[in-house]
């Protein structure tokens, strides 16, 4: 069976893991963690980066940093991964879900204004498939109503909105390096802190509620329990793995775009008998080659497509089930119907997209 995803290894992972082991410091915030964080800060101009054990952790840190409390409202898409909402729900937030746009699965920014109330504390734009949300619209509302913006950029590394890197525009940004992502370390993530006010506290939350990072820099002579937090930082072994991926970043991106473009040029011919539409990338956004998706005309048509490919030994997969219709939200969702989310939940399918795929499988 051709898998949907196969994590790419550059070949340098073991070497850097060995170096981390030899350095004698394999817990968090070691040499490789610092190198990786600096790379992200320099290449994409992120003000401050902290590696985390997942994007879920980065989102949880974000919810703590903006002080989400019981009854606060947070606006986000329903067509997203559980963690986008869970990080805020566990702090007591009420989620106000947005529909997707009709021409793409990304959230409909034009519906945000009607969901804003005096209790709205944050908006969480999620850049589906690395395609940018319309950040100008979001940031204008955030400024007007004094709302925090936390970008869920889990899929969006090296994506841009009008020449600005995704993850760099909100107060905070959250990335994933899960094995399904463009660059990966098995499980991993990163919090980007663009708003200077959050930097000091972010380091404390990251280090189990202590000021240990300051202590290691020699800024205080002992460290203490000073706040809430958790063990959000990964071992330096994870950072060493990720460093190998970063060294090959450009090559990885070129290959992913090559595959994405090949699909986009060939699906009409390859799948002539099916009724589907291709991905839409708005002018304001780049395409980081994260996901190649197709949208079928019905659940039945999609199911037939997935089954047909399965019979050819190819694994294609659907994506999210809308969060407002999840068992967890059963009976709790009181907002408007979200027909586009429901349509993408039923009709969207993703084709296998990984570095070593042999595209001759489609011939
Ligand atoms: C949009 C989105 N947000 C958050 C996450 C969570 O990422 P992680 O698995 O690194 O916790 C994912 C995972 O794929 C995701 O797709």
Tab-separated table of C-alpha atoms and ligand atoms in Angstrom:
chain	number	residue	atom	x	y	z
A	1	UNK	CA	0.000	0.000	0.000
A	2	UNK	CA	1.334	3.479	-0.868
A	3	UNK	CA	0.969	5.347	2.442
A	4	UNK	CA	-0.609	8.776	2.805
A	5	UNK	CA	2.512	10.025	4.568
A	6	UNK	CA	6.057	8.837	5.093
A	7	UNK	CA	8.209	11.018	7.350
A	8	UNK	CA	11.315	12.120	5.475
A	9	UNK	CA	14.738	11.620	7.059
A	10	UNK	CA	17.614	13.699	5.727
A	11	UNK	CA	20.235	11.206	6.960
A	12	UNK	CA	21.862	13.644	9.424
A	13	UNK	CA	19.431	12.981	12.303
A	14	UNK	CA	21.572	10.298	13.996
A	15	UNK	CA	24.718	12.397	13.666
A	16	UNK	CA	23.176	15.373	15.445
A	17	UNK	CA	21.515	13.177	18.078
A	18	UNK	CA	24.960	11.670	18.741
A	19	UNK	CA	26.415	15.167	19.049
A	20	UNK	CA	23.702	16.084	21.555
A	21	UNK	CA	24.468	12.956	23.578
A	22	UNK	CA	28.211	13.661	23.479
A	23	UNK	CA	27.646	17.216	24.667
A	24	UNK	CA	26.449	15.807	27.985
A	25	UNK	CA	23.306	17.979	27.945
A	26	UNK	CA	20.302	16.115	26.613
A	27	UNK	CA	17.523	17.735	28.616
A	28	UNK	CA	15.708	20.794	27.275
A	29	UNK	CA	17.114	24.194	26.280
A	30	UNK	CA	20.488	22.736	25.228
A	31	UNK	CA	22.779	23.555	22.307
A	32	UNK	CA	20.459	22.269	19.573
A	33	UNK	CA	17.351	23.866	21.072
A	34	UNK	CA	19.124	27.233	21.010
A	35	UNK	CA	20.414	26.673	17.453
A	36	UNK	CA	16.975	25.706	16.147
A	37	UNK	CA	15.224	28.619	17.871
A	38	UNK	CA	17.822	31.076	16.527
A	39	UNK	CA	17.399	29.697	13.001
A	40	UNK	CA	13.662	30.324	13.090
A	41	UNK	CA	14.123	33.789	14.587
A	42	UNK	CA	16.679	34.801	11.951
A	43	UNK	CA	15.121	33.210	8.881
A	44	UNK	CA	11.510	34.256	9.431
A	45	UNK	CA	12.035	37.262	11.678
A	46	UNK	CA	10.032	35.797	14.570
A	47	UNK	CA	10.765	37.880	17.663
A	48	UNK	CA	11.238	34.964	20.074
A	49	UNK	CA	10.857	31.218	19.512
A	50	UNK	CA	10.497	28.478	22.113
A	51	UNK	CA	10.510	24.845	21.017
A	52	UNK	CA	7.737	22.770	22.564
A	53	UNK	CA	6.891	19.090	22.587
A	54	UNK	CA	3.956	19.713	20.203
A	55	UNK	CA	1.832	22.397	18.636
A	56	UNK	CA	-0.807	21.394	21.170
A	57	UNK	CA	1.622	22.457	23.918
A	58	UNK	CA	2.344	25.727	22.128
A	59	UNK	CA	-1.405	26.423	21.950
A	60	UNK	CA	-1.758	25.584	25.642
A	61	UNK	CA	1.045	28.024	26.466
A	62	UNK	CA	-0.712	30.645	24.335
A	63	UNK	CA	-3.982	30.148	26.226
A	64	UNK	CA	-2.118	30.603	29.523
A	65	UNK	CA	-0.213	33.647	28.282
A	66	UNK	CA	-3.321	35.571	27.238
A	67	UNK	CA	-4.890	34.543	30.553
A	68	UNK	CA	-7.938	32.718	29.252
A	69	UNK	CA	-10.380	32.356	32.124
A	70	UNK	CA	-13.778	30.790	32.628
A	71	UNK	CA	-16.368	32.467	30.392
A	72	UNK	CA	-13.895	34.188	28.062
A	73	UNK	CA	-14.864	33.787	24.425
A	74	UNK	CA	-12.469	32.656	21.715
A	75	UNK	CA	-13.263	32.791	17.992
A	76	UNK	CA	-11.844	30.104	15.715
A	77	UNK	CA	-12.762	27.838	12.791
A	78	UNK	CA	-14.735	24.661	13.352
A	79	UNK	CA	-12.912	22.921	10.508
A	80	UNK	CA	-9.643	22.422	12.406
A	81	UNK	CA	-7.788	20.003	14.641
A	82	UNK	CA	-9.031	19.346	18.185
A	83	UNK	CA	-6.037	21.074	19.815
A	84	UNK	CA	-6.932	24.477	18.333
A	85	UNK	CA	-10.000	24.468	20.582
A	86	UNK	CA	-8.946	22.168	23.403
A	87	UNK	CA	-6.096	24.383	24.608
A	88	UNK	CA	-8.624	27.172	25.271
A	89	UNK	CA	-11.547	25.018	26.404
A	90	UNK	CA	-9.450	23.501	29.208
A	91	UNK	CA	-8.952	27.034	30.584
A	92	UNK	CA	-12.737	27.510	30.623
A	93	UNK	CA	-13.212	29.361	27.333
A	94	UNK	CA	-16.433	29.349	25.357
A	95	UNK	CA	-15.624	28.732	21.699
A	96	UNK	CA	-17.378	30.738	18.981
A	97	UNK	CA	-16.954	28.704	15.814
A	98	UNK	CA	-16.590	30.171	12.317
A	99	UNK	CA	-17.617	28.531	9.095
A	100	UNK	CA	-15.095	27.766	6.323
A	101	UNK	CA	-15.147	29.772	3.102
A	102	UNK	CA	-17.057	28.299	0.194
A	103	UNK	CA	-14.006	28.337	-2.109
A	104	UNK	CA	-11.491	26.911	0.401
A	105	UNK	CA	-11.473	25.174	3.811
A	106	UNK	CA	-9.874	28.170	5.594
A	107	UNK	CA	-12.083	30.096	8.012
A	108	UNK	CA	-14.406	32.855	6.801
A	109	UNK	CA	-12.970	36.090	8.205
A	110	UNK	CA	-16.111	37.992	7.189
A	111	UNK	CA	-18.084	36.179	9.888
A	112	UNK	CA	-15.778	37.237	12.748
A	113	UNK	CA	-17.343	40.657	13.434
A	114	UNK	CA	-20.777	39.249	14.250
A	115	UNK	CA	-19.266	36.849	16.823
A	116	UNK	CA	-17.394	39.543	18.761
A	117	UNK	CA	-18.871	40.419	22.174
A	118	UNK	CA	-17.434	42.205	25.238
A	119	UNK	CA	-16.273	38.756	26.413
A	120	UNK	CA	-14.183	38.009	23.293
A	121	UNK	CA	-10.563	37.579	24.354
A	122	UNK	CA	-8.872	35.967	21.371
A	123	UNK	CA	-9.174	35.004	17.714
A	124	UNK	CA	-7.324	31.892	16.561
A	125	UNK	CA	-6.853	31.910	12.775
A	126	UNK	CA	-5.783	28.531	11.443
A	127	UNK	CA	-3.911	28.555	8.132
A	128	UNK	CA	-5.349	25.406	6.550
A	129	UNK	CA	-2.888	23.543	4.299
A	130	UNK	CA	-0.406	26.374	4.870
A	131	UNK	CA	-2.697	28.746	2.922
A	132	UNK	CA	-2.939	32.088	4.720
A	133	UNK	CA	-6.059	33.445	6.359
A	134	UNK	CA	-6.773	37.044	5.361
A	135	UNK	CA	-4.696	38.495	8.192
A	136	UNK	CA	-5.365	42.185	7.396
A	137	UNK	CA	-9.066	41.661	8.100
A	138	UNK	CA	-8.329	39.741	11.291
A	139	UNK	CA	-5.718	42.151	12.644
A	140	UNK	CA	-7.959	45.171	11.961
A	141	UNK	CA	-10.774	43.665	14.054
A	142	UNK	CA	-8.322	42.586	16.757
A	143	UNK	CA	-6.976	46.116	17.020
A	144	UNK	CA	-10.391	47.739	17.023
A	145	UNK	CA	-11.791	45.488	19.750
A	146	UNK	CA	-8.510	44.853	21.657
A	147	UNK	CA	-8.530	41.111	21.097
A	148	UNK	CA	-5.458	38.866	21.079
A	149	UNK	CA	-4.587	36.951	17.908
A	150	UNK	CA	-2.996	33.520	18.193
A	151	UNK	CA	-2.115	32.014	14.818
A	152	UNK	CA	-2.501	28.259	14.602
A	153	UNK	CA	0.284	27.856	12.065
A	154	UNK	CA	0.637	24.093	12.678
A	155	UNK	CA	0.721	23.451	8.905
A	156	UNK	CA	2.117	26.762	7.816
A	157	UNK	CA	5.908	26.765	8.052
A	158	UNK	CA	7.357	29.002	5.323
A	159	UNK	CA	3.893	30.183	4.315
A	160	UNK	CA	3.445	33.912	3.680
A	161	UNK	CA	0.603	36.417	3.683
A	162	UNK	CA	1.473	39.444	1.511
A	163	UNK	CA	5.186	38.763	2.088
A	164	UNK	CA	4.774	38.389	5.850
A	165	UNK	CA	5.603	34.949	7.305
A	166	UNK	CA	2.642	33.069	8.769
A	167	UNK	CA	3.050	32.878	12.530
A	168	UNK	CA	4.659	36.337	12.665
A	169	UNK	CA	1.556	38.522	12.624
A	170	UNK	CA	-0.491	37.477	15.668
A	171	UNK	CA	0.596	38.247	19.233
A	172	UNK	CA	1.560	34.565	19.307
A	173	UNK	CA	2.011	31.811	16.711
A	174	UNK	CA	2.022	28.033	17.101
A	175	UNK	CA	3.767	25.523	14.811
A	176	UNK	CA	3.792	21.723	14.619
A	177	UNK	CA	6.682	19.422	13.748
A	178	UNK	CA	4.600	16.256	14.001
A	179	UNK	CA	5.740	13.580	11.552
A	180	UNK	CA	3.016	14.578	9.070
A	181	UNK	CA	4.374	18.128	8.724
A	182	UNK	CA	6.817	19.525	6.121
A	183	UNK	CA	9.668	19.408	8.631
A	184	UNK	CA	9.291	17.073	11.549
A	185	UNK	CA	10.823	15.450	14.608
A	186	UNK	CA	8.173	12.811	15.351
A	187	UNK	CA	6.304	14.943	17.843
A	188	UNK	CA	7.322	18.571	18.244
A	189	UNK	CA	6.182	22.142	18.069
A	190	UNK	CA	7.102	25.765	18.632
A	191	UNK	CA	5.628	28.848	20.212
A	192	UNK	CA	6.452	32.110	18.458
A	193	UNK	CA	6.180	35.196	20.625
A	194	UNK	CA	5.791	38.312	18.505
A	195	UNK	CA	4.466	40.480	21.309
A	196	UNK	CA	7.343	41.479	23.570
A	197	UNK	CA	5.058	41.667	26.627
A	198	UNK	CA	4.779	37.875	26.673
A	199	UNK	CA	8.436	36.875	26.321
A	200	UNK	CA	9.473	36.758	29.975
A	201	UNK	CA	6.379	34.910	31.154
A	202	UNK	CA	6.533	32.482	28.215
A	203	UNK	CA	9.969	31.314	29.349
A	204	UNK	CA	8.611	30.752	32.854
A	205	UNK	CA	5.565	28.740	31.711
A	206	UNK	CA	7.903	26.716	29.465
A	207	UNK	CA	10.148	25.793	32.417
A	208	UNK	CA	7.470	24.420	34.784
A	209	UNK	CA	6.562	27.771	36.318
A	210	UNK	CA	10.153	28.553	37.313
A	211	UNK	CA	12.582	31.300	36.305
A	212	UNK	CA	15.204	28.669	35.420
A	213	UNK	CA	15.920	30.178	31.973
A	214	UNK	CA	16.950	33.449	33.658
A	215	UNK	CA	19.055	31.480	36.141
A	216	UNK	CA	20.900	29.652	33.328
A	217	UNK	CA	21.668	33.000	31.695
A	218	UNK	CA	23.118	34.197	35.008
A	219	UNK	CA	20.447	36.881	35.447
A	220	UNK	CA	19.352	35.612	38.898
A	221	UNK	CA	21.446	33.670	41.417
A	222	UNK	CA	18.858	30.978	42.166
A	223	UNK	CA	15.679	29.871	40.516
A	224	UNK	CA	12.256	29.604	42.064
A	225	UNK	CA	8.652	28.635	41.536
A	226	UNK	CA	7.160	31.919	40.337
A	227	UNK	CA	4.068	31.126	38.203
A	228	UNK	CA	1.971	28.384	36.627
A	229	UNK	CA	3.387	26.348	33.735
A	230	UNK	CA	4.324	22.851	32.705
A	231	UNK	CA	7.155	20.901	31.164
A	232	UNK	CA	6.564	22.314	27.708
A	233	UNK	CA	10.158	22.135	26.499
A	234	UNK	CA	11.423	19.107	24.543
A	235	UNK	CA	14.624	17.174	25.150
A	236	UNK	CA	17.637	18.440	23.185
A	237	UNK	CA	17.586	15.085	21.313
A	238	UNK	CA	14.376	16.218	19.641
A	239	UNK	CA	15.931	19.564	18.748
A	240	UNK	CA	18.974	17.743	17.302
A	241	UNK	CA	16.646	15.740	15.040
A	242	UNK	CA	14.894	18.921	13.967
A	243	UNK	CA	18.209	20.616	13.220
A	244	UNK	CA	18.899	17.933	10.601
A	245	UNK	CA	15.562	18.748	8.987
A	246	UNK	CA	16.286	22.477	9.010
A	247	UNK	CA	19.619	21.919	7.281
A	248	UNK	CA	17.681	20.415	4.353
A	249	UNK	CA	14.738	22.796	4.603
A	250	UNK	CA	14.967	24.320	1.121
A	251	UNK	CA	15.403	20.963	-0.581
A	252	UNK	CA	12.389	19.568	1.335
A	253	UNK	CA	10.249	22.524	0.306
A	254	UNK	CA	11.251	22.309	-3.361
A	255	UNK	CA	10.328	18.633	-3.458
A	256	UNK	CA	6.958	19.177	-1.781
A	257	UNK	CA	6.054	21.947	-4.208
A	258	UNK	CA	7.162	19.774	-7.120
A	259	UNK	CA	4.732	17.050	-6.030
A	260	UNK	CA	1.935	19.551	-5.285
A	261	UNK	CA	2.324	21.185	-8.706
A	262	UNK	CA	2.428	17.817	-10.439
A	263	UNK	CA	-0.872	16.869	-8.798
A	264	UNK	CA	-2.408	20.195	-9.676
A	265	UNK	CA	-1.414	19.808	-13.338
A	266	UNK	CA	-2.537	16.188	-13.612
A	267	UNK	CA	-5.577	15.457	-11.424
A	268	UNK	CA	-8.052	16.606	-14.095
A	269	UNK	CA	-6.762	13.938	-16.457
A	270	UNK	CA	-6.002	11.270	-13.838
A	271	UNK	CA	-9.458	11.425	-12.252
A	272	UNK	CA	-11.559	12.395	-15.263
A	273	UNK	CA	-14.618	10.363	-14.302
A	274	UNK	CA	-15.046	12.041	-10.876
A	275	UNK	CA	-16.783	15.242	-9.919
A	276	UNK	CA	-14.372	17.365	-7.838
A	277	UNK	CA	-12.696	20.741	-7.556
A	278	UNK	CA	-9.047	21.580	-7.021
A	279	UNK	CA	-7.462	23.645	-4.229
A	280	UNK	CA	-7.788	27.403	-4.305
A	281	UNK	CA	-4.876	29.631	-3.278
A	282	UNK	CA	-5.828	33.307	-2.912
A	283	UNK	CA	-3.480	35.949	-4.333
A	284	UNK	CA	-2.498	37.190	-0.904
A	285	UNK	CA	-1.107	33.773	0.061
A	286	UNK	CA	1.830	31.601	-0.927
A	287	UNK	CA	1.578	27.808	-1.068
A	288	UNK	CA	4.017	25.832	1.117
A	289	UNK	CA	3.126	22.473	-0.441
A	290	UNK	CA	1.823	21.008	2.793
A	291	UNK	CA	-1.410	19.359	1.608
A	292	UNK	CA	-2.813	18.523	-1.797
A	293	UNK	CA	-6.569	18.285	-1.366
A	294	UNK	CA	-9.546	17.799	-3.668
A	295	UNK	CA	-13.185	18.573	-2.853
A	296	UNK	CA	-15.766	16.104	-4.156
A	297	UNK	CA	-19.411	16.801	-4.836
A	298	UNK	CA	-20.749	14.511	-2.093
A	299	UNK	CA	-19.769	12.115	0.676
A	300	UNK	CA	-20.718	9.185	-1.583
A	301	UNK	CA	-18.464	10.425	-4.387
A	302	UNK	CA	-15.573	10.920	-1.964
A	303	UNK	CA	-16.063	7.479	-0.425
A	304	UNK	CA	-16.044	5.924	-3.892
A	305	UNK	CA	-12.819	7.792	-4.758
A	306	UNK	CA	-11.050	6.681	-1.564
A	307	UNK	CA	-12.213	3.088	-2.114
A	308	UNK	CA	-11.127	3.111	-5.764
A	309	UNK	CA	-7.639	4.282	-4.761
A	310	UNK	CA	-7.493	1.714	-1.975
A	311	UNK	CA	-8.173	-0.979	-4.564
A	312	UNK	CA	-5.191	0.385	-6.517
A	313	UNK	CA	-3.042	0.166	-3.352
A	314	UNK	CA	-3.003	3.932	-2.649
A	315	UNK	CA	-4.016	5.445	0.649
A	316	UNK	CA	-5.826	8.798	0.342
A	317	UNK	CA	-7.456	10.263	3.459
A	318	UNK	CA	-10.152	12.714	4.440
A	319	UNK	CA	-9.416	15.352	7.081
A	320	UNK	CA	-11.223	16.994	9.999
A	321	UNK	CA	-14.685	16.358	11.309
A	322	UNK	CA	-16.101	19.752	12.294
A	323	UNK	CA	-15.498	20.465	15.978
A	324	UNK	CA	-18.960	21.968	16.578
A	325	UNK	CA	-20.425	18.596	15.613
A	326	UNK	CA	-17.996	16.485	17.662
A	327	UNK	CA	-19.219	14.139	20.414
A	328	UNK	CA	-17.468	16.466	22.901
A	329	UNK	CA	-19.599	19.388	21.744
A	330	UNK	CA	-22.821	17.399	21.578
A	331	UNK	CA	-25.624	19.682	22.769
A	332	UNK	CA	-23.177	22.515	23.582
A	333	UNK	CA	-23.035	24.291	20.241
A	334	UNK	CA	-25.614	27.065	20.106
A	335	UNK	CA	-24.366	29.099	17.133
A	336	UNK	CA	-25.402	29.354	13.490
A	337	UNK	CA	-25.248	26.352	11.145
A	338	UNK	CA	-21.804	25.994	9.534
A	339	UNK	CA	-22.613	24.397	6.169
A	340	UNK	CA	-19.200	24.832	4.542
A	341	UNK	CA	-17.412	23.072	7.437
A	342	UNK	CA	-19.837	20.204	7.121
A	343	UNK	CA	-19.259	20.076	3.368
A	344	UNK	CA	-15.443	19.887	3.772
A	345	UNK	CA	-15.809	17.269	6.524
A	346	UNK	CA	-17.775	15.117	4.038
A	347	UNK	CA	-16.167	15.963	0.710
A	348	UNK	CA	-12.466	16.825	1.121
A	349	UNK	CA	-9.752	14.248	0.460
A	350	UNK	CA	-5.958	14.513	0.684
A	351	UNK	CA	-3.619	12.728	-1.724
A	352	UNK	CA	-0.349	11.100	-0.553
A	353	UNK	CA	2.341	13.792	-0.450
A	354	UNK	CA	5.782	12.904	0.879
A	355	UNK	CA	9.382	13.434	-0.216
A	356	UNK	CA	10.052	9.944	-1.539
A	357	UNK	CA	6.761	9.347	-3.345
A	358	UNK	CA	7.178	7.850	-6.799
A	359	UNK	CA	4.607	9.636	-8.930
A	360	UNK	CA	4.639	6.835	-11.491
A	361	UNK	CA	2.158	5.038	-9.180
A	362	UNK	CA	-0.491	7.167	-10.862
A	363	UNK	CA	0.240	5.934	-14.378
B	1	LIG	C1	-4.342	22.922	12.677
B	1	LIG	C2	-3.645	22.096	13.701
B	1	LIG	N1	-3.444	22.607	14.924
B	1	LIG	C3	-2.807	21.905	15.882
B	1	LIG	C4	-2.331	20.635	15.639
B	1	LIG	C5	-1.643	19.891	16.744
B	1	LIG	O1	-0.300	19.656	16.434
B	1	LIG	P1	0.565	18.650	17.312
B	1	LIG	O2	0.275	17.278	16.809
B	1	LIG	O3	1.981	19.069	17.043
B	1	LIG	O4	0.188	18.847	18.724
B	1	LIG	C6	-2.524	20.054	14.390
B	1	LIG	C7	-2.044	18.711	14.126
B	1	LIG	O5	-1.931	18.218	13.056
B	1	LIG	C8	-3.201	20.806	13.385
B	1	LIG	O6	-3.435	20.300	12.163
